[in-house]
Amino acid sequence: MPVYQYACPDCGFEFEKQQKFTDEPIKRCPKCGKRSVYRVVSQVAVTFKGSGWYITDSKSDKAKHSVETKHSETESSSTDGKAESESKAPAKPQSKAEKT
């Protein structure tokens, strides 16, 4: 369940309340009793830092090795394909000025 932060502009009282998503927002201040409480939008409590998650992060060692092997095979075949396509590039046709 999420924790919501509330504030009362009349008395300045701030408080947090753990509620379900389906619960109605609190409208009455528990300190002064006035009906001017509002929900405060605050910073998220969870911050994700780093370069990200990868398919190998939660795998067993055997599965990690398998994925890494497939990844390295894919990289080597893609670089071989580039070299072949570059070496088989058709010759540029000569222009009329070069023929004379």
Coordinates of C-alpha atoms in Angstrom, one line a residue:
M1 CA 0.0 0.0 0.0
P2 CA 1.3 3.5 -0.8
V3 CA 2.0 6.1 1.8
Y4 CA 0.5 9.5 1.0
Q5 CA 1.6 12.8 2.4
Y6 CA -1.0 15.4 3.5
A7 CA -0.8 19.0 4.6
C8 CA -3.2 21.5 6.2
P9 CA -2.8 25.1 5.0
D10 CA -4.7 26.5 8.0
C11 CA -2.6 25.1 10.9
G12 CA 0.5 24.0 8.9
F13 CA 0.3 20.4 10.1
E14 CA 1.8 17.8 7.8
F15 CA 1.3 14.0 8.1
E16 CA 1.5 10.8 6.2
K17 CA -1.2 8.1 5.9
Q18 CA -0.9 4.6 4.5
Q19 CA -3.9 4.0 2.3
K20 CA -5.1 1.7 -0.5
F21 CA -5.4 3.1 -4.0
T22 CA -9.2 2.8 -3.7
D23 CA -9.5 4.7 -0.4
E24 CA -10.9 8.3 -0.5
P25 CA -8.3 11.0 0.2
I26 CA -8.4 12.5 3.7
K27 CA -10.3 15.8 3.8
R28 CA -10.3 16.7 7.5
C29 CA -7.1 17.8 9.4
P30 CA -6.5 15.5 12.4
K31 CA -5.0 18.4 14.4
C32 CA -7.3 21.4 13.8
G33 CA -10.3 19.6 12.4
K34 CA -10.8 21.9 9.4
R35 CA -11.7 20.5 6.0
S36 CA -8.9 22.0 4.0
V37 CA -6.4 19.1 3.9
Y38 CA -4.8 18.4 0.6
R39 CA -2.5 15.6 -0.7
V40 CA 1.1 16.8 -1.3
V41 CA 2.9 15.6 -4.4
S42 CA 6.3 14.6 -3.1
Q43 CA 9.5 13.0 -4.4
V44 CA 9.4 9.2 -5.1
A45 CA 11.0 7.2 -2.3
V46 CA 12.7 4.7 -4.8
T47 CA 15.5 5.9 -7.0
F48 CA 17.1 3.6 -9.6
K49 CA 20.7 4.4 -10.4
G50 CA 23.2 2.7 -12.6
S51 CA 23.5 1.5 -16.1
G52 CA 20.3 -0.6 -16.1
W53 CA 19.3 -4.2 -16.0
Y54 CA 20.4 -6.9 -18.3
I55 CA 19.1 -10.4 -19.2
T56 CA 22.0 -11.9 -17.3
D57 CA 21.3 -10.1 -14.0
S58 CA 19.0 -12.8 -12.5
K59 CA 20.2 -15.9 -14.3
S60 CA 22.2 -18.8 -12.9
D61 CA 25.9 -19.0 -13.8
K62 CA 25.2 -21.7 -16.4
A63 CA 22.5 -19.6 -18.1
K64 CA 24.7 -16.5 -17.9
H65 CA 27.5 -18.4 -19.7
S66 CA 25.1 -19.6 -22.4
V67 CA 23.7 -16.1 -23.0
E68 CA 27.2 -14.6 -23.1
T69 CA 28.4 -17.2 -25.6
K70 CA 25.5 -16.6 -27.9
H71 CA 26.1 -12.8 -27.6
S72 CA 29.7 -13.1 -28.5
E73 CA 28.9 -15.4 -31.5
T74 CA 26.4 -12.9 -32.8
E75 CA 28.9 -10.0 -32.5
S76 CA 31.6 -12.0 -34.4
S77 CA 29.2 -13.0 -37.2
S78 CA 28.0 -9.4 -37.6
T79 CA 31.5 -8.0 -37.9
D80 CA 32.4 -10.8 -40.4
G81 CA 29.4 -9.9 -42.5
K82 CA 30.4 -6.3 -42.6
A83 CA 33.9 -7.1 -43.8
E84 CA 32.6 -9.4 -46.6
S85 CA 30.1 -6.8 -47.8
E86 CA 32.7 -4.1 -47.9
S87 CA 35.2 -6.3 -49.9
K88 CA 32.5 -7.3 -52.4
A89 CA 31.5 -3.7 -53.2
P90 CA 31.0 -3.2 -56.9
A91 CA 33.5 -1.1 -58.7
K92 CA 32.3 2.4 -59.5
P93 CA 31.5 2.9 -63.2
Q94 CA 33.9 5.3 -65.0
S95 CA 32.6 8.6 -65.9
K96 CA 32.8 9.8 -69.6
A97 CA 35.6 12.2 -68.6
E98 CA 37.8 9.4 -67.2
K99 CA 37.3 7.1 -70.3
T100 CA 38.9 9.7 -72.7

